[in-house]
């Protein structure tokens, strides 16, 4: 059998799995990661510029132009690499159920043209993520995300110094070069994961350490409680992985401590649950409505019960004059375009059918990622697990997935392992 050919590195040789004991793994010297080529530069620009608010940096329409480039890159990937595209699609058909459902919802949508158009964009976004993983691999993916977000860190600080009125809210919260403090917070919490994994892998430790501390500072400056919790939850698996790599004795000792602390936590929560939740919300700068989120959720739940089976179509709630979106905007005094909860957004658009498909894709992605990590348990290979842990928080309080254009949506497709067909000899 011949070796499969990678899209840009010639002969494809996957990183060898570790077959040694956890103790040996803990003593294993860190291997140098393969260098990034010039073909990584467009991807770095995409990570840097895709979430940027053009109005914020006096370049209106910048984000739309960047996403147009991403859509065209996805189209070129499908046209120029038909053999690889068929292999990739055959290896992960379930994730394509998202754009398929979005496009199909045009048949019952209140706004059929918008649902079909945005559904095609969702397909292009997922294909772009597949192309990113196929061409760069997991180690390249993590470094590309790191470098792109590092550029966002630097530009946010520079803009904050040069034009503080553009980057800071009335309460002193930072948004940087992005449209909202929550965007800055979520991206900096993502940068924490990239910097931590690359630091532990031994890649430019001074740079990754500085980037980690800088991201932590910007995360705190954003005053985004959701991003802060997402960052902590995202880093949590890394602690367990690091302990496991030290050997069975240390792992067992730490596991015993964790179980004991969990037992104490359950007893305290059962005794002081209500007071603790109020105190925690206060410490995070939130009220009992979670900064108005519960109001949005109630609007979404009411709409869901009107069409509980198939919903009203992709993006239709926010675009159709027949829904309560205008009243929601009047009530909240904000021009929001999602319910700050992925499950509610999907329930409104696609009903119970959408919820089942959405949950199935997320669980299947987790299964594939964990299976891949078990074969090659390095720190970089652990990054997709950290990303999914973080996404688990964000989907409850934001709407990072099932969106036609979104950085987290691209990355969800990119963390899926690539299966290449073997060449026939």
Short mmCIF file of C-alpha atoms in Angstrom, two decimals:
data_model
loop_
_atom_site.label_atom_id
_atom_site.label_comp_id
_atom_site.label_asym_id
_atom_site.label_seq_id
_atom_site.Cartn_x
_atom_site.Cartn_y
_atom_site.Cartn_z
CA UNK A 1 0.00 0.00 0.00
CA UNK A 2 1.31 3.44 -0.85
CA UNK A 3 1.41 6.24 1.69
CA UNK A 4 -1.48 8.70 1.39
CA UNK A 5 -0.54 12.07 0.02
CA UNK A 6 -1.32 15.16 2.09
CA UNK A 7 -2.66 18.33 0.46
CA UNK A 8 0.46 20.46 0.95
CA UNK A 9 3.23 18.49 2.67
CA UNK A 10 3.81 15.71 0.13
CA UNK A 11 3.74 12.27 1.72
CA UNK A 12 1.44 12.28 4.71
CA UNK A 13 2.92 10.69 7.83
CA UNK A 14 0.69 10.98 10.87
CA UNK A 15 2.24 11.75 14.22
CA UNK A 16 3.03 8.42 15.94
CA UNK A 17 0.80 7.40 18.80
CA UNK A 18 2.30 6.95 22.23
CA UNK A 19 2.32 3.33 23.30
CA UNK A 20 4.37 3.80 26.44
CA UNK A 21 3.11 3.96 29.99
CA UNK A 22 1.80 7.22 31.49
CA UNK A 23 5.04 7.51 33.50
CA UNK A 24 7.11 7.29 30.35
CA UNK A 25 4.79 9.77 28.71
CA UNK A 26 5.40 12.19 31.54
CA UNK A 27 9.17 11.96 30.97
CA UNK A 28 8.90 12.14 27.20
CA UNK A 29 10.80 15.02 25.67
CA UNK A 30 8.74 17.42 23.65
CA UNK A 31 8.98 16.99 19.88
CA UNK A 32 9.40 20.05 17.70
CA UNK A 33 6.26 20.90 15.78
CA UNK A 34 6.54 21.14 11.99
CA UNK A 35 7.07 24.68 10.76
CA UNK A 36 4.19 26.61 9.28
CA UNK A 37 4.51 27.52 5.63
CA UNK A 38 3.30 30.53 3.69
CA UNK A 39 0.03 28.72 3.02
CA UNK A 40 -0.83 29.24 6.70
CA UNK A 41 -0.85 33.03 6.33
CA UNK A 42 -4.36 33.36 4.78
CA UNK A 43 -5.77 31.22 7.58
CA UNK A 44 -4.08 33.41 10.20
CA UNK A 45 -5.64 36.47 8.56
CA UNK A 46 -9.03 34.76 8.64
CA UNK A 47 -8.75 34.07 12.39
CA UNK A 48 -7.55 37.63 12.98
CA UNK A 49 -10.04 39.54 10.85
CA UNK A 50 -13.21 37.41 10.78
CA UNK A 51 -14.47 38.50 14.23
CA UNK A 52 -13.33 42.12 13.82
CA UNK A 53 -16.00 44.83 13.73
CA UNK A 54 -15.15 46.92 10.70
CA UNK A 55 -16.83 49.98 12.17
CA UNK A 56 -14.65 49.67 15.25
CA UNK A 57 -11.42 50.07 13.26
CA UNK A 58 -12.91 52.52 10.75
CA UNK A 59 -13.12 49.90 8.01
CA UNK A 60 -16.85 49.26 7.57
CA UNK A 61 -17.71 46.03 5.84
CA UNK A 62 -14.38 44.40 6.69
CA UNK A 63 -15.97 41.37 8.34
CA UNK A 64 -18.28 40.80 5.36
CA UNK A 65 -15.33 40.96 2.97
CA UNK A 66 -13.36 38.47 5.04
CA UNK A 67 -16.25 36.02 5.20
CA UNK A 68 -16.74 36.37 1.45
CA UNK A 69 -13.12 35.31 1.06
CA UNK A 70 -13.78 32.34 3.33
CA UNK A 71 -16.80 31.32 1.25
CA UNK A 72 -14.76 31.55 -1.95
CA UNK A 73 -11.97 29.48 -0.40
CA UNK A 74 -14.49 26.80 0.52
CA UNK A 75 -15.82 26.80 -3.04
CA UNK A 76 -12.30 26.50 -4.44
CA UNK A 77 -11.63 23.60 -2.06
CA UNK A 78 -14.65 21.73 -3.37
CA UNK A 79 -13.87 22.43 -7.02
CA UNK A 80 -10.11 21.86 -6.99
CA UNK A 81 -9.93 18.91 -4.59
CA UNK A 82 -12.91 16.80 -5.49
CA UNK A 83 -11.23 13.56 -4.45
CA UNK A 84 -10.26 14.87 -1.03
CA UNK A 85 -13.65 16.52 -0.57
CA UNK A 86 -15.48 13.27 -1.21
CA UNK A 87 -13.24 11.48 1.28
CA UNK A 88 -13.78 14.12 3.95
CA UNK A 89 -17.53 14.26 3.46
CA UNK A 90 -17.70 10.48 3.55
CA UNK A 91 -15.87 10.42 6.86
CA UNK A 92 -18.13 12.87 8.66
CA UNK A 93 -21.57 12.96 7.04
CA UNK A 94 -23.33 13.91 10.26
CA UNK A 95 -21.97 17.46 10.48
CA UNK A 96 -23.36 18.17 7.02
CA UNK A 97 -26.81 17.64 8.50
CA UNK A 98 -26.62 21.18 9.86
CA UNK A 99 -26.40 23.04 6.53
CA UNK A 100 -28.70 20.46 4.94
CA UNK A 101 -31.36 21.19 7.56
CA UNK A 102 -30.85 24.94 7.24
CA UNK A 103 -31.27 24.85 3.46
CA UNK A 104 -34.20 22.43 3.62
CA UNK A 105 -35.99 24.70 6.11
CA UNK A 106 -36.56 27.13 3.24
CA UNK A 107 -39.48 24.92 2.25
CA UNK A 108 -41.39 25.82 5.44
CA UNK A 109 -39.60 28.99 6.51
CA UNK A 110 -41.32 32.34 7.02
CA UNK A 111 -38.42 33.80 5.03
CA UNK A 112 -37.46 31.08 2.51
CA UNK A 113 -34.91 33.14 0.55
CA UNK A 114 -32.99 34.15 3.69
CA UNK A 115 -33.02 30.61 5.09
CA UNK A 116 -31.66 29.13 1.86
CA UNK A 117 -29.01 31.84 1.44
CA UNK A 118 -27.75 31.63 5.02
CA UNK A 119 -27.89 27.83 4.83
CA UNK A 120 -25.51 27.89 1.89
CA UNK A 121 -23.21 30.19 3.86
CA UNK A 122 -23.31 27.74 6.75
CA UNK A 123 -22.26 24.98 4.36
CA UNK A 124 -19.36 27.14 3.12
CA UNK A 125 -18.26 27.87 6.70
CA UNK A 126 -18.18 24.18 7.59
CA UNK A 127 -16.31 23.33 4.39
CA UNK A 128 -13.77 26.06 5.23
CA UNK A 129 -13.19 24.41 8.60
CA UNK A 130 -12.71 21.02 6.94
CA UNK A 131 -10.24 22.55 4.49
CA UNK A 132 -8.32 24.16 7.36
CA UNK A 133 -7.86 20.86 9.17
CA UNK A 134 -7.12 18.94 5.97
CA UNK A 135 -4.40 21.33 4.87
CA UNK A 136 -2.81 22.25 8.20
CA UNK A 137 -3.33 19.34 10.58
CA UNK A 138 -4.06 19.67 14.28
CA UNK A 139 -0.72 21.23 15.27
CA UNK A 140 -0.99 23.77 12.47
CA UNK A 141 -4.59 24.53 13.42
CA UNK A 142 -3.72 25.34 17.04
CA UNK A 143 -0.81 27.59 16.04
CA UNK A 144 -2.86 29.36 13.38
CA UNK A 145 -5.60 30.13 15.90
CA UNK A 146 -2.96 31.26 18.41
CA UNK A 147 -1.21 33.60 15.96
CA UNK A 148 -4.47 35.04 14.66
CA UNK A 149 -5.73 35.77 18.16
CA UNK A 150 -2.32 37.11 19.15
CA UNK A 151 -2.72 39.70 16.41
CA UNK A 152 -6.14 40.53 17.85
CA UNK A 153 -4.58 40.96 21.29
CA UNK A 154 -1.95 43.37 20.01
CA UNK A 155 -4.39 45.42 17.94
CA UNK A 156 -6.87 45.60 20.82
CA UNK A 157 -4.21 47.01 23.14
CA UNK A 158 -3.00 49.50 20.52
CA UNK A 159 -6.53 50.67 19.75
CA UNK A 160 -7.29 50.89 23.46
CA UNK A 161 -4.33 53.21 23.95
CA UNK A 162 -4.86 55.27 20.80
CA UNK A 163 -8.67 55.57 20.91
CA UNK A 164 -10.04 54.49 24.31
CA UNK A 165 -13.49 55.82 23.50
CA UNK A 166 -13.85 53.19 20.77
CA UNK A 167 -12.85 50.26 22.94
CA UNK A 168 -14.34 50.92 26.38
CA UNK A 169 -17.92 50.98 27.61
CA UNK A 170 -19.55 53.17 30.22
CA UNK A 171 -18.53 50.79 33.00
CA UNK A 172 -14.94 50.53 31.81
CA UNK A 173 -15.31 47.18 30.03
CA UNK A 174 -13.07 46.62 27.04
CA UNK A 175 -14.18 45.40 23.63
CA UNK A 176 -10.87 45.95 21.81
CA UNK A 177 -11.13 45.76 18.04
CA UNK A 178 -14.31 43.70 18.35
CA UNK A 179 -17.94 44.75 18.40
CA UNK A 180 -18.74 43.78 22.00
CA UNK A 181 -17.05 42.90 25.27
CA UNK A 182 -18.42 39.34 25.02
CA UNK A 183 -16.64 38.86 21.70
CA UNK A 184 -13.33 39.99 23.16
CA UNK A 185 -13.90 37.83 26.23
CA UNK A 186 -14.78 34.67 24.31
CA UNK A 187 -11.78 35.04 21.99
CA UNK A 188 -9.37 35.67 24.85
CA UNK A 189 -10.69 32.64 26.71
CA UNK A 190 -10.02 30.67 23.51
CA UNK A 191 -6.51 32.12 23.40
CA UNK A 192 -5.89 30.82 26.91
CA UNK A 193 -6.44 27.28 25.63
CA UNK A 194 -4.12 27.74 22.64
CA UNK A 195 -1.33 29.36 24.65
CA UNK A 196 -1.51 26.77 27.44
CA UNK A 197 -1.37 23.78 25.08
CA UNK A 198 1.48 25.22 23.01
CA UNK A 199 3.42 26.20 26.14
CA UNK A 200 3.17 22.69 27.55
CA UNK A 201 4.13 21.29 24.15
CA UNK A 202 7.31 23.39 24.33
CA UNK A 203 6.58 25.69 21.37
CA UNK A 204 8.11 29.18 21.88
CA UNK A 205 7.42 29.17 25.59
CA UNK A 206 8.28 32.82 26.20
CA UNK A 207 5.86 33.95 23.49
CA UNK A 208 3.06 31.62 24.59
CA UNK A 209 3.51 32.55 28.26
CA UNK A 210 3.29 36.27 27.48
CA UNK A 211 0.27 35.68 25.25
CA UNK A 212 -1.42 33.66 28.01
CA UNK A 213 -0.93 36.45 30.56
CA UNK A 214 -2.03 39.07 28.03
CA UNK A 215 -5.17 37.11 27.19
CA UNK A 216 -5.90 36.75 30.88
CA UNK A 217 -5.60 40.52 31.33
CA UNK A 218 -7.86 41.29 28.37
CA UNK A 219 -10.35 38.69 29.55
CA UNK A 220 -10.55 40.39 32.93
CA UNK A 221 -10.80 43.81 31.26
CA UNK A 222 -13.75 42.66 29.16
CA UNK A 223 -15.87 42.09 32.31
CA UNK A 224 -17.46 39.13 30.51
CA UNK A 225 -18.52 36.65 33.18
CA UNK A 226 -19.58 34.08 30.59
CA UNK A 227 -16.15 34.14 28.93
CA UNK A 228 -14.43 33.93 32.30
CA UNK A 229 -16.37 30.80 33.24
CA UNK A 230 -15.83 29.36 29.73
CA UNK A 231 -12.09 29.91 30.04
CA UNK A 232 -11.96 28.16 33.41
CA UNK A 233 -14.05 25.22 32.19
CA UNK A 234 -11.97 24.97 29.01
CA UNK A 235 -8.71 24.74 30.96
CA UNK A 236 -10.09 22.19 33.44
CA UNK A 237 -9.47 19.08 31.25
CA UNK A 238 -5.88 20.23 30.72
CA UNK A 239 -5.29 19.94 34.45
CA UNK A 240 -6.53 16.36 34.45
CA UNK A 241 -4.45 15.50 31.37
CA UNK A 242 -1.31 17.00 32.89
CA UNK A 243 -1.82 15.03 36.11
CA UNK A 244 -2.42 11.82 34.15
CA UNK A 245 0.84 12.26 32.25
CA UNK A 246 2.78 12.30 35.52
CA UNK A 247 2.08 8.64 36.25
CA UNK A 248 -0.46 6.41 37.95
CA UNK A 249 0.51 7.25 41.55
CA UNK A 250 0.09 10.99 41.19
CA UNK A 251 -3.05 10.47 39.12
CA UNK A 252 -4.63 8.28 41.81
CA UNK A 253 -3.68 10.72 44.57
CA UNK A 254 -5.14 13.73 42.72
CA UNK A 255 -8.24 11.75 41.79
CA UNK A 256 -8.83 10.93 45.46
CA UNK A 257 -8.51 14.60 46.41
CA UNK A 258 -10.90 15.60 43.61
CA UNK A 259 -13.51 13.08 44.75
CA UNK A 260 -13.24 14.27 48.35
CA UNK A 261 -13.58 17.92 47.33
CA UNK A 262 -16.55 17.05 45.10
CA UNK A 263 -18.28 15.40 48.05
CA UNK A 264 -17.74 18.46 50.22
CA UNK A 265 -18.97 20.69 47.40
CA UNK A 266 -22.17 18.69 47.01
CA UNK A 267 -22.89 18.93 50.74
CA UNK A 268 -22.28 22.70 50.78
CA UNK A 269 -24.40 23.24 47.66
CA UNK A 270 -27.26 21.21 49.11
CA UNK A 271 -27.17 23.24 52.33
CA UNK A 272 -26.60 26.74 50.98
CA UNK A 273 -27.60 26.34 47.33
CA UNK A 274 -29.86 29.38 46.93
CA UNK A 275 -27.56 31.75 48.82
CA UNK A 276 -24.50 30.47 46.95
CA UNK A 277 -26.08 30.98 43.53
CA UNK A 278 -27.08 34.55 44.38
CA UNK A 279 -23.64 35.29 45.79
CA UNK A 280 -21.91 33.75 42.75
CA UNK A 281 -24.01 35.78 40.33
CA UNK A 282 -23.20 38.92 42.31
CA UNK A 283 -19.47 38.14 42.24
CA UNK A 284 -19.63 37.68 38.47
CA UNK A 285 -21.45 40.98 38.02
CA UNK A 286 -24.75 39.33 37.05
CA UNK A 287 -28.28 39.69 38.33
CA UNK A 288 -30.94 36.99 38.50
CA UNK A 289 -31.91 37.68 34.86
CA UNK A 290 -28.29 37.03 33.74
CA UNK A 291 -28.07 40.53 32.23
CA UNK A 292 -31.43 40.20 30.54
CA UNK A 293 -30.83 36.75 29.08
CA UNK A 294 -33.83 35.20 30.81
CA UNK A 295 -36.06 37.74 29.06
CA UNK A 296 -34.67 36.66 25.68
CA UNK A 297 -35.09 33.02 26.63
CA UNK A 298 -38.75 33.53 27.46
CA UNK A 299 -39.41 35.11 24.07
CA UNK A 300 -37.68 32.16 22.40
CA UNK A 301 -39.50 29.51 24.40
CA UNK A 302 -42.86 31.13 23.64
CA UNK A 303 -42.04 31.08 19.92
CA UNK A 304 -40.88 27.47 20.08
CA UNK A 305 -44.23 26.27 21.44
CA UNK A 306 -46.00 27.89 18.47
CA UNK A 307 -44.12 25.59 16.03
CA UNK A 308 -42.52 22.85 18.16
CA UNK A 309 -41.85 20.20 15.50
CA UNK A 310 -40.04 21.91 12.60
CA UNK A 311 -39.82 25.51 13.76
CA UNK A 312 -40.16 28.53 11.48
CA UNK A 313 -36.96 28.27 9.44
CA UNK A 314 -33.30 29.21 9.66
CA UNK A 315 -32.87 32.89 10.72
CA UNK A 316 -36.57 33.48 10.07
CA UNK A 317 -37.47 34.72 13.55
CA UNK A 318 -35.15 37.70 13.27
CA UNK A 319 -36.03 38.58 9.67
CA UNK A 320 -39.79 38.01 9.41
CA UNK A 321 -42.28 40.74 10.34
CA UNK A 322 -44.68 38.02 11.50
CA UNK A 323 -42.68 37.17 14.64
CA UNK A 324 -42.25 38.97 17.95
CA UNK A 325 -38.68 40.04 17.15
CA UNK A 326 -39.59 43.72 16.88
CA UNK A 327 -41.32 43.60 20.26
CA UNK A 328 -38.29 41.81 21.72
CA UNK A 329 -36.01 44.58 20.48
CA UNK A 330 -38.34 47.18 21.97
CA UNK A 331 -38.50 45.37 25.31
CA UNK A 332 -34.76 44.83 25.67
CA UNK A 333 -33.77 48.10 23.99
CA UNK A 334 -31.09 46.15 22.13
CA UNK A 335 -30.72 45.03 18.54
CA UNK A 336 -29.90 41.43 19.37
CA UNK A 337 -29.96 38.78 16.65
CA UNK A 338 -29.89 35.61 18.72
CA UNK A 339 -31.36 34.41 22.01
CA UNK A 340 -28.03 33.98 23.81
CA UNK A 341 -28.71 30.26 24.01
CA UNK A 342 -27.88 27.91 21.15
CA UNK A 343 -30.56 25.39 22.09
CA UNK A 344 -33.33 27.99 22.07
CA UNK A 345 -32.16 29.47 18.77
CA UNK A 346 -32.20 26.03 17.17
CA UNK A 347 -35.55 25.11 18.74
CA UNK A 348 -37.13 28.26 17.29
CA UNK A 349 -35.63 27.70 13.84
CA UNK A 350 -36.00 23.90 13.53
CA UNK A 351 -38.11 22.66 16.45
CA UNK A 352 -37.47 19.32 18.13
CA UNK A 353 -35.96 17.94 14.92
CA UNK A 354 -33.25 20.59 15.03
CA UNK A 355 -32.49 19.95 18.69
CA UNK A 356 -31.99 16.25 18.03
CA UNK A 357 -29.67 16.87 15.06
CA UNK A 358 -27.73 19.59 16.88
CA UNK A 359 -27.15 17.41 19.94
CA UNK A 360 -26.22 14.42 17.79
CA UNK A 361 -23.54 16.36 15.91
CA UNK A 362 -21.99 17.74 19.11
CA UNK A 363 -21.89 14.31 20.77
CA UNK A 364 -20.47 12.68 17.64
CA UNK A 365 -17.79 15.36 17.45
CA UNK A 366 -16.86 14.75 21.09
CA UNK A 367 -16.62 11.01 20.43
CA UNK A 368 -14.34 11.47 17.44
CA UNK A 369 -12.11 14.00 19.22
CA UNK A 370 -11.68 11.85 22.33
CA UNK A 371 -10.97 8.77 20.20
CA UNK A 372 -8.30 10.69 18.28
CA UNK A 373 -6.71 11.92 21.51
CA UNK A 374 -6.60 8.38 22.91
CA UNK A 375 -4.46 7.35 19.92
CA UNK A 376 -2.09 10.32 20.25
CA UNK A 377 -2.39 11.91 23.70
CA UNK A 378 -0.25 15.03 23.30
CA UNK A 379 -0.97 18.50 24.62
CA UNK A 380 -1.75 19.84 21.16
CA UNK A 381 -3.99 16.87 20.48
CA UNK A 382 -5.84 17.72 23.71
CA UNK A 383 -6.79 21.17 22.40
CA UNK A 384 -10.00 20.00 20.67
CA UNK A 385 -11.19 18.53 23.98
CA UNK A 386 -10.54 21.86 25.71
CA UNK A 387 -12.33 23.66 22.89
CA UNK A 388 -15.41 21.44 23.25
CA UNK A 389 -15.43 21.97 27.02
CA UNK A 390 -15.43 25.71 26.46
CA UNK A 391 -18.11 25.48 23.80
CA UNK A 392 -20.26 23.59 26.32
CA UNK A 393 -20.48 26.79 28.35
CA UNK A 394 -20.86 29.20 25.44
CA UNK A 395 -23.78 27.37 23.82
CA UNK A 396 -25.77 27.89 27.03
CA UNK A 397 -25.25 31.67 27.18
CA UNK A 398 -24.27 32.74 23.66
CA UNK A 399 -24.85 31.37 20.15
CA UNK A 400 -21.46 30.30 18.77
CA UNK A 401 -22.65 27.31 16.70
CA UNK A 402 -25.07 26.64 13.85
CA UNK A 403 -24.35 30.15 12.52
CA UNK A 404 -23.68 30.90 8.88
CA UNK A 405 -20.53 32.89 9.66
CA UNK A 406 -18.71 32.36 12.93
CA UNK A 407 -15.19 31.60 14.12
CA UNK A 408 -16.30 28.91 16.56
CA UNK A 409 -18.33 27.27 13.80
CA UNK A 410 -15.24 27.01 11.58
CA UNK A 411 -13.21 25.59 14.46
CA UNK A 412 -15.85 22.99 15.31
CA UNK A 413 -15.51 21.58 11.80
CA UNK A 414 -11.72 21.92 11.95
CA UNK A 415 -11.25 19.89 15.13
CA UNK A 416 -12.75 16.79 13.52
CA UNK A 417 -9.99 14.31 12.62
CA UNK A 418 -9.30 13.98 8.91
CA UNK A 419 -9.68 10.55 7.36
CA UNK A 420 -7.74 10.12 4.13
CA UNK A 421 -8.27 7.28 1.69
CA UNK A 422 -5.26 5.11 0.95
CA UNK A 423 -3.92 5.21 -2.56
CA UNK A 424 -4.13 2.06 -4.63
CA UNK A 425 -0.92 0.59 -5.85
#
